[in-house]
Coordinates of C-alpha atoms in Angstrom, one line a residue:
X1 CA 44.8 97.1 -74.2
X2 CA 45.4 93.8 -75.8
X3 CA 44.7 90.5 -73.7
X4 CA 46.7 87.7 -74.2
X5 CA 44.8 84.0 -73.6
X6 CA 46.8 81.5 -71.5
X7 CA 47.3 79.4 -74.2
X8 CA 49.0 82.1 -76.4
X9 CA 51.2 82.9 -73.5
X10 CA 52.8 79.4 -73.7
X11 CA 53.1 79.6 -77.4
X12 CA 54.5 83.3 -76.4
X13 CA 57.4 81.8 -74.3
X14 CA 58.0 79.1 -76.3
X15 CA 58.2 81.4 -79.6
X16 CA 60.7 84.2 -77.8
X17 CA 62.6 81.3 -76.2
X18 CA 63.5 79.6 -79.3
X19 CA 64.5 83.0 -80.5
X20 CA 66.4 83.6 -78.1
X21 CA 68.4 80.5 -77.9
X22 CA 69.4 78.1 -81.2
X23 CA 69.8 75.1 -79.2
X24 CA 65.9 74.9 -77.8
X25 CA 63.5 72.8 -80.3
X26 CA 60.3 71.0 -80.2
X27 CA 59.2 67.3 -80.3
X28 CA 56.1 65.9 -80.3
X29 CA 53.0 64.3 -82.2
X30 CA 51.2 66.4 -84.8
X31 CA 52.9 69.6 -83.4
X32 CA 54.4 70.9 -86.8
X33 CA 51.8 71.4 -89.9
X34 CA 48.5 71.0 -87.3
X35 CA 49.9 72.6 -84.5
X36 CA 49.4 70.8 -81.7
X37 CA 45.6 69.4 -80.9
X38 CA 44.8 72.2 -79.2
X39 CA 47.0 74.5 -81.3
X40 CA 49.7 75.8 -78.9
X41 CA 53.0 75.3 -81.2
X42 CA 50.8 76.9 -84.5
X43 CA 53.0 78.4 -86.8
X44 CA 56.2 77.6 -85.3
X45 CA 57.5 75.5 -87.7
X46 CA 56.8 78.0 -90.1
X47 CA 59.2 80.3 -88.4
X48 CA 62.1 77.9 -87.4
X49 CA 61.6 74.9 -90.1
X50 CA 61.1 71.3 -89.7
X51 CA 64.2 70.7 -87.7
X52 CA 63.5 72.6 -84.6
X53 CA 59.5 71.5 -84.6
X54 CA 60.0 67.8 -84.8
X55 CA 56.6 65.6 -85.8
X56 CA 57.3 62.2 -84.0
X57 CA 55.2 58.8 -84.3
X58 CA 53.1 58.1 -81.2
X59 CA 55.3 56.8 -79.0
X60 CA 55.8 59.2 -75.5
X61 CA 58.3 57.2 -74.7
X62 CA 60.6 57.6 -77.7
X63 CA 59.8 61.3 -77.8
X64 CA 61.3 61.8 -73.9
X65 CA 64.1 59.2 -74.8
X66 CA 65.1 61.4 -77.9
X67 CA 65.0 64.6 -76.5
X68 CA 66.7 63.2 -73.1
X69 CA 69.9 62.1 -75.8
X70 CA 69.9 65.6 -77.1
X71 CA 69.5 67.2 -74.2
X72 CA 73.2 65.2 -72.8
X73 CA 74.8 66.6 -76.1
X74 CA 74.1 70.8 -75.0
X75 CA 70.2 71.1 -76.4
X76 CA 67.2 72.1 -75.1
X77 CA 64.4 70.2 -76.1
X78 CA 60.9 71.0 -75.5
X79 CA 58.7 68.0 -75.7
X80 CA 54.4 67.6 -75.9
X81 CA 52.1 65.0 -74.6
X82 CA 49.6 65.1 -77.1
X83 CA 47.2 65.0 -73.7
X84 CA 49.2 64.8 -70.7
X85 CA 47.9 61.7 -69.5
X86 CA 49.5 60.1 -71.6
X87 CA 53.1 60.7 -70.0
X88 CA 52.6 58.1 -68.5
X89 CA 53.5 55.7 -71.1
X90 CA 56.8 57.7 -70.9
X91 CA 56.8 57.2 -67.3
X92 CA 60.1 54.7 -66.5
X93 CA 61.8 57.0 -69.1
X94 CA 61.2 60.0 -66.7
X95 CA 61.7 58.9 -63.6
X96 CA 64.0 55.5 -63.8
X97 CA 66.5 57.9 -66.2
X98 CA 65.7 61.6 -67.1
X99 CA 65.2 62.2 -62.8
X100 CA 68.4 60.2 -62.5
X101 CA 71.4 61.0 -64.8
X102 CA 72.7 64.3 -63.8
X103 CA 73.2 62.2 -60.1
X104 CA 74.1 58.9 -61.6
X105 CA 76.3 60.3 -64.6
X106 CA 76.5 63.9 -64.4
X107 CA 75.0 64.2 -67.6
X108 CA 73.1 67.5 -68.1
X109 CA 69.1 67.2 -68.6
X110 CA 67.5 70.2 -69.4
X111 CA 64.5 69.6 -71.2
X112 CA 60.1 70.3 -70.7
X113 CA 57.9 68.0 -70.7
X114 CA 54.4 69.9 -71.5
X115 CA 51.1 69.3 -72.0
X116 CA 46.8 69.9 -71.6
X117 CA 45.7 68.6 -68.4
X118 CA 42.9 68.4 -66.3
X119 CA 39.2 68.0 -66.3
X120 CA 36.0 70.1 -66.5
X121 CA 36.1 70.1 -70.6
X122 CA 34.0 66.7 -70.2
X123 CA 36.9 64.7 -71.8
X124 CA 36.7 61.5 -69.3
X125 CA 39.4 59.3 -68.1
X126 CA 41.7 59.4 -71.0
X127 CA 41.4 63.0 -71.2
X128 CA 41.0 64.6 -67.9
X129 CA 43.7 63.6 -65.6
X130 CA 46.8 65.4 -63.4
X131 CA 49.0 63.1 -62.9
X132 CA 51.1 65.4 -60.9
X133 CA 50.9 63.3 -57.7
X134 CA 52.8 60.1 -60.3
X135 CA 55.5 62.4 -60.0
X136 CA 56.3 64.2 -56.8
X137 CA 58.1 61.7 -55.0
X138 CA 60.8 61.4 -57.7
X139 CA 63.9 63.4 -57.2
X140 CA 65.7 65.2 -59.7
X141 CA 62.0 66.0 -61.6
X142 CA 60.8 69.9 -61.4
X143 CA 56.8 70.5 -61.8
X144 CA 55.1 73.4 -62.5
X145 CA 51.1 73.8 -62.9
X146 CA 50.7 77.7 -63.7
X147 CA 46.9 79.4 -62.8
X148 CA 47.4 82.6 -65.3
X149 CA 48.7 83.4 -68.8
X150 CA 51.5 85.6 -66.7
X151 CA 52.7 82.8 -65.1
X152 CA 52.4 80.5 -68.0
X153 CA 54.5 82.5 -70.0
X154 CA 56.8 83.6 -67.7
X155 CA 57.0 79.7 -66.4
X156 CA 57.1 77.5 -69.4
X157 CA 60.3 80.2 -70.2
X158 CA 61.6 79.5 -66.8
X159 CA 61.2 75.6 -67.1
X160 CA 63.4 76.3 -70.6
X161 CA 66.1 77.5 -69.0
X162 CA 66.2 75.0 -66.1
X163 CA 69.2 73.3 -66.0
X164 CA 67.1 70.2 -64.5
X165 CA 63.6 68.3 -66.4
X166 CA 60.8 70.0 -66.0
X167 CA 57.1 68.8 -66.0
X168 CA 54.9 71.8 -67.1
X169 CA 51.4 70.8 -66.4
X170 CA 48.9 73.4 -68.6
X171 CA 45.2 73.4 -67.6
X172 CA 43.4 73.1 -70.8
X173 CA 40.2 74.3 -69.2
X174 CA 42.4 77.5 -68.7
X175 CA 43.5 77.5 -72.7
X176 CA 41.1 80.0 -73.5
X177 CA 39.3 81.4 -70.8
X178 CA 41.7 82.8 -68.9
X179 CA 43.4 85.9 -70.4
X180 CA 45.7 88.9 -69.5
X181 CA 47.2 92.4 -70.6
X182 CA 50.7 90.9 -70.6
X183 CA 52.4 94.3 -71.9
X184 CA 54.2 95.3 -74.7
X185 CA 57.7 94.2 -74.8
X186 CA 58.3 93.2 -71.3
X187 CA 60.1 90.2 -70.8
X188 CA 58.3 87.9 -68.5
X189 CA 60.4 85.0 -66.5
X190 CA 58.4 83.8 -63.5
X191 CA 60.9 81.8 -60.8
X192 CA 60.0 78.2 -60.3
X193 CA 59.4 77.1 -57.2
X194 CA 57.9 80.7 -55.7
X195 CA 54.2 80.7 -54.6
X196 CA 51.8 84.0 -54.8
X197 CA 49.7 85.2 -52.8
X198 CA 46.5 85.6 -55.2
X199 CA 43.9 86.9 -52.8
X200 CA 45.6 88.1 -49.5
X201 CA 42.9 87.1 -46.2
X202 CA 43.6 86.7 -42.9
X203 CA 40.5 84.3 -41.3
X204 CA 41.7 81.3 -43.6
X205 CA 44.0 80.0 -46.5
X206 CA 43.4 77.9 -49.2
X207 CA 46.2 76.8 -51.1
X208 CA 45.9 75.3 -54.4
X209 CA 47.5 75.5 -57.9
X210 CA 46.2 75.6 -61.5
X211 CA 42.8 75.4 -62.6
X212 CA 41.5 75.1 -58.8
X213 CA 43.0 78.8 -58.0
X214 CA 40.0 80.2 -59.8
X215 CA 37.4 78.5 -58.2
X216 CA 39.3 79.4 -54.6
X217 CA 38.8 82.9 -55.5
X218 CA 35.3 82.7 -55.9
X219 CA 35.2 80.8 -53.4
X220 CA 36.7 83.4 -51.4
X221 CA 34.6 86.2 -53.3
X222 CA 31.2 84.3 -51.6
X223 CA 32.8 84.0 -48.2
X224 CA 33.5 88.3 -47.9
X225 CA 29.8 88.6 -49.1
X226 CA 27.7 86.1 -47.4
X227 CA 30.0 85.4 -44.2
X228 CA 32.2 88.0 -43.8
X229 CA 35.2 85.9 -43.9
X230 CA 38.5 86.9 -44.8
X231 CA 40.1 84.2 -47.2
X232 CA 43.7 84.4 -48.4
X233 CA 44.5 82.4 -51.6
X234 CA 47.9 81.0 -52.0
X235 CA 48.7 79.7 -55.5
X236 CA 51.7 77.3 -55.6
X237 CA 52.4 77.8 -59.1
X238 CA 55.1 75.1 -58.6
X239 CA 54.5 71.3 -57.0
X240 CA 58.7 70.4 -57.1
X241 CA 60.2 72.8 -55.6
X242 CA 57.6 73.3 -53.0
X243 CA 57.2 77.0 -51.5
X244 CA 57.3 75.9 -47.9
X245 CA 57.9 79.1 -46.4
X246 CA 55.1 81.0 -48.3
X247 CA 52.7 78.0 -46.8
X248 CA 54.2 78.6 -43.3
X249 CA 53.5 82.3 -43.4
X250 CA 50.4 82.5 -45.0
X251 CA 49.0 79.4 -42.2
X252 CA 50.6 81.0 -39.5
X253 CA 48.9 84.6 -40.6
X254 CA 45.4 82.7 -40.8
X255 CA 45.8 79.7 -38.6
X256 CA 42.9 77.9 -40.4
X257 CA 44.3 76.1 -44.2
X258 CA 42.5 74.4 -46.3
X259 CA 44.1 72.6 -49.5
X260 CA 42.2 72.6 -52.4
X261 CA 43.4 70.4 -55.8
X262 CA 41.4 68.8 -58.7
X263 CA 43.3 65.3 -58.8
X264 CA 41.7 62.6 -56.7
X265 CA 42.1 63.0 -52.5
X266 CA 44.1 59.8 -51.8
X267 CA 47.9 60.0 -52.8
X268 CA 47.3 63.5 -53.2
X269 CA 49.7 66.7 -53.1
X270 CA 46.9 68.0 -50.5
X271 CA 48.6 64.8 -48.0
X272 CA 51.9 65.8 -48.2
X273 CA 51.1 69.1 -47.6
X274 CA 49.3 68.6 -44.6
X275 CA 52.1 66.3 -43.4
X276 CA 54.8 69.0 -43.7
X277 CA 51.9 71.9 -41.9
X278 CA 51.9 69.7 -38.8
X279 CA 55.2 69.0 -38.8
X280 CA 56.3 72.9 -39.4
X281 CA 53.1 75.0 -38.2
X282 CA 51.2 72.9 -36.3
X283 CA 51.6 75.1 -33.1
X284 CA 50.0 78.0 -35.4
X285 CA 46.6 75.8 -36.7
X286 CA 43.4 76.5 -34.3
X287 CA 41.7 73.9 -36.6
X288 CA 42.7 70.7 -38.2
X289 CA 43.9 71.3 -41.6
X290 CA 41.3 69.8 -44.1
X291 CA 41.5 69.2 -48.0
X292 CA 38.9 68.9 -50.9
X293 CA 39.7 66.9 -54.0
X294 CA 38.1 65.0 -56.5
X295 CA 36.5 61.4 -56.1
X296 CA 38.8 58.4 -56.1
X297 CA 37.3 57.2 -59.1
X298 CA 38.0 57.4 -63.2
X299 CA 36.5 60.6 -64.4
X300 CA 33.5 60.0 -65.9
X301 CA 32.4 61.5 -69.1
X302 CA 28.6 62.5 -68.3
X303 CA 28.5 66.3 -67.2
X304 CA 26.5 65.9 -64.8
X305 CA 29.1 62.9 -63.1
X306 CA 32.1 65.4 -63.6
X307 CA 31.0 67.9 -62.1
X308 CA 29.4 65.7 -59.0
X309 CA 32.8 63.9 -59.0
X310 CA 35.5 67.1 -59.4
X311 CA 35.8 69.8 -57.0
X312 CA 33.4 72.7 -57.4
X313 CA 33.2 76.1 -55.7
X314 CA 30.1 75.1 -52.9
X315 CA 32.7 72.7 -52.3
X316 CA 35.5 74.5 -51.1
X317 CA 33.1 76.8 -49.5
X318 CA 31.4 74.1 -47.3
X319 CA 34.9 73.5 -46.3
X320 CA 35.9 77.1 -45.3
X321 CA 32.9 77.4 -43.4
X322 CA 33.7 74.0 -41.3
X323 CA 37.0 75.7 -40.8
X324 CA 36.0 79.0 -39.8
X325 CA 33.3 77.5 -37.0
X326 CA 35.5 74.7 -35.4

């Protein structure tokens, strides 16, 4: 059995997706001869030549300018954030005309935006960020923040084929940690916008997404062993769409929900998805829905600093056992 790491997974779908289709390339800094920083396009320009792995200056914004023009005239550009906090020098591009033209100008937009996010590599504020919250209140945007190599494969394929832009958010923590018998041959297309249950409970949920999903399951594992709860883990998979209905069902199964992610608490994802339980299941909840997030301060640098200021496993478990005793 061969285990593919979640970083060769992206490189996977991006590899059998511009085999598939002619008209997808890639644009980005350093992602040709080097290979990306953290080596995820390696050896694609090899295969499909200079034209279709596009080195660019540093400038974020030119990059998602260039491959928005392309994308109007029938490609499908794939571009990379060097980190992805970075985007945001790209951010009026995204939002004030990539979110926009298909409603303003019918103009077809189907390109990625993708990138390393998140902390626990000790890479402080520059480094370290998920900027996904920047982004979820503009329309017309897609983003996707896969937990697995499965569904980073089978989602950066996915966000290819979208018709609309898509943000794919990549843990980088999850690079090469994370790895999974992805089969031999099977084509792998995961549907964005479709949550999965991860650990099925029924005493409590914690929904989450991306990096965080791992330490809710051993979060969970602690609770069946040293409390005997039963905790369901929901991973999103996908921030725009949301999965609603999989939240519903899962709180409504569990009536307790707690909502776990690794950016900082205020502005959150974890709000607005607190905001849509009461309006939708608050009948179901026997306990205030509560989140855990990370500090609302810069990420620090100092190990000891990260890991006081990001989420952490005791944390999500002090949480579920607040839940479980209210």
């Amino acid at each position: 059995m061969t285990e593919t790491t979640y970083l060769e997974a992206i490189r996977q779908g991006i590899w059998e997706e511009m085999e598939r289709d002619d008209r997808v390339f890639l644009i980005g800094e350093d992602i040709g001869a080097l290979g990306g920083p953290f080596r995820v396009t390696e050896g694609l320009q090899a295969r499909f030549g200079v034209e279709r792995v596009i080195d660019t200056p540093i400038s974020e914004q030119a990059i998602v300018g260039a491959a928005a023009g392309a994308a109007h005239m029938g490609l499908r550009p794939v571009c990379e954030m060097q980190f992805i906090d970075f985007i945001a020098c790209a951010y009026d591009m995204l939002t004030n005309y990539v979110a926009t033209a298909r409603y303003r100008a019918g103009l077809r937009t189907p390109l990625v935006v993708r990138g390393p996010s998140g902390g626990y590599v000790r890479g402080g504020p520059f480094h370290s960020q998920n900027p996904e919250a920047a982004f979820l209140h503009t329309p017309g945007l897609k983003i996707v923040c896969p937990a697995t190599a499965r569904d980073a494969k089978g989602l950066i394929k996915a966000a290819i084929r979208d018709e609309d832009p898509v943000l794919f958010f990549e843990h980088k923590y999850l690079y090469r940690r994370v790895k999974e018998d992805l089969g031999d041959g099977e084509e792998i297309l995961t549907p964005i916008g479709r949550a999965r249950i991860a650990r099925s409970g029924t005493d409590l949920t914690i929904v989450t997404w991306s990096a965080m999903v791992w330490k809710a399951l051993e979060a969970a594992e602690r609770l069946a062993v040293e409390d005997g709860l039963s905790v369901e883990v929901l991973d999103l998979r996908s921030l725009l769409p949301l999965d609603e209905a999989a939240i519903v069902a899962s709180v409504r199964k569990t009536s307790r929900v707690l909502v776990a992610h690794e950016d900082t608490r205020t502005g959150g994802v974890a709000g607005e998805i607190i905001a849509r339980l009461n309006e939708l299941a608050f009948e179901w909840l026997d306990a205030p829905a509560r989140r855990v997030a990370a500090h609302d301060v810069p990420l620090p640098y100092a190990p000891t600093l990260e890991d006081f200021v990001l989420p952490q496993t005791d944390d999500l478990v002090a949480a579920c056992r607040w839940l479980a005793q209210y």
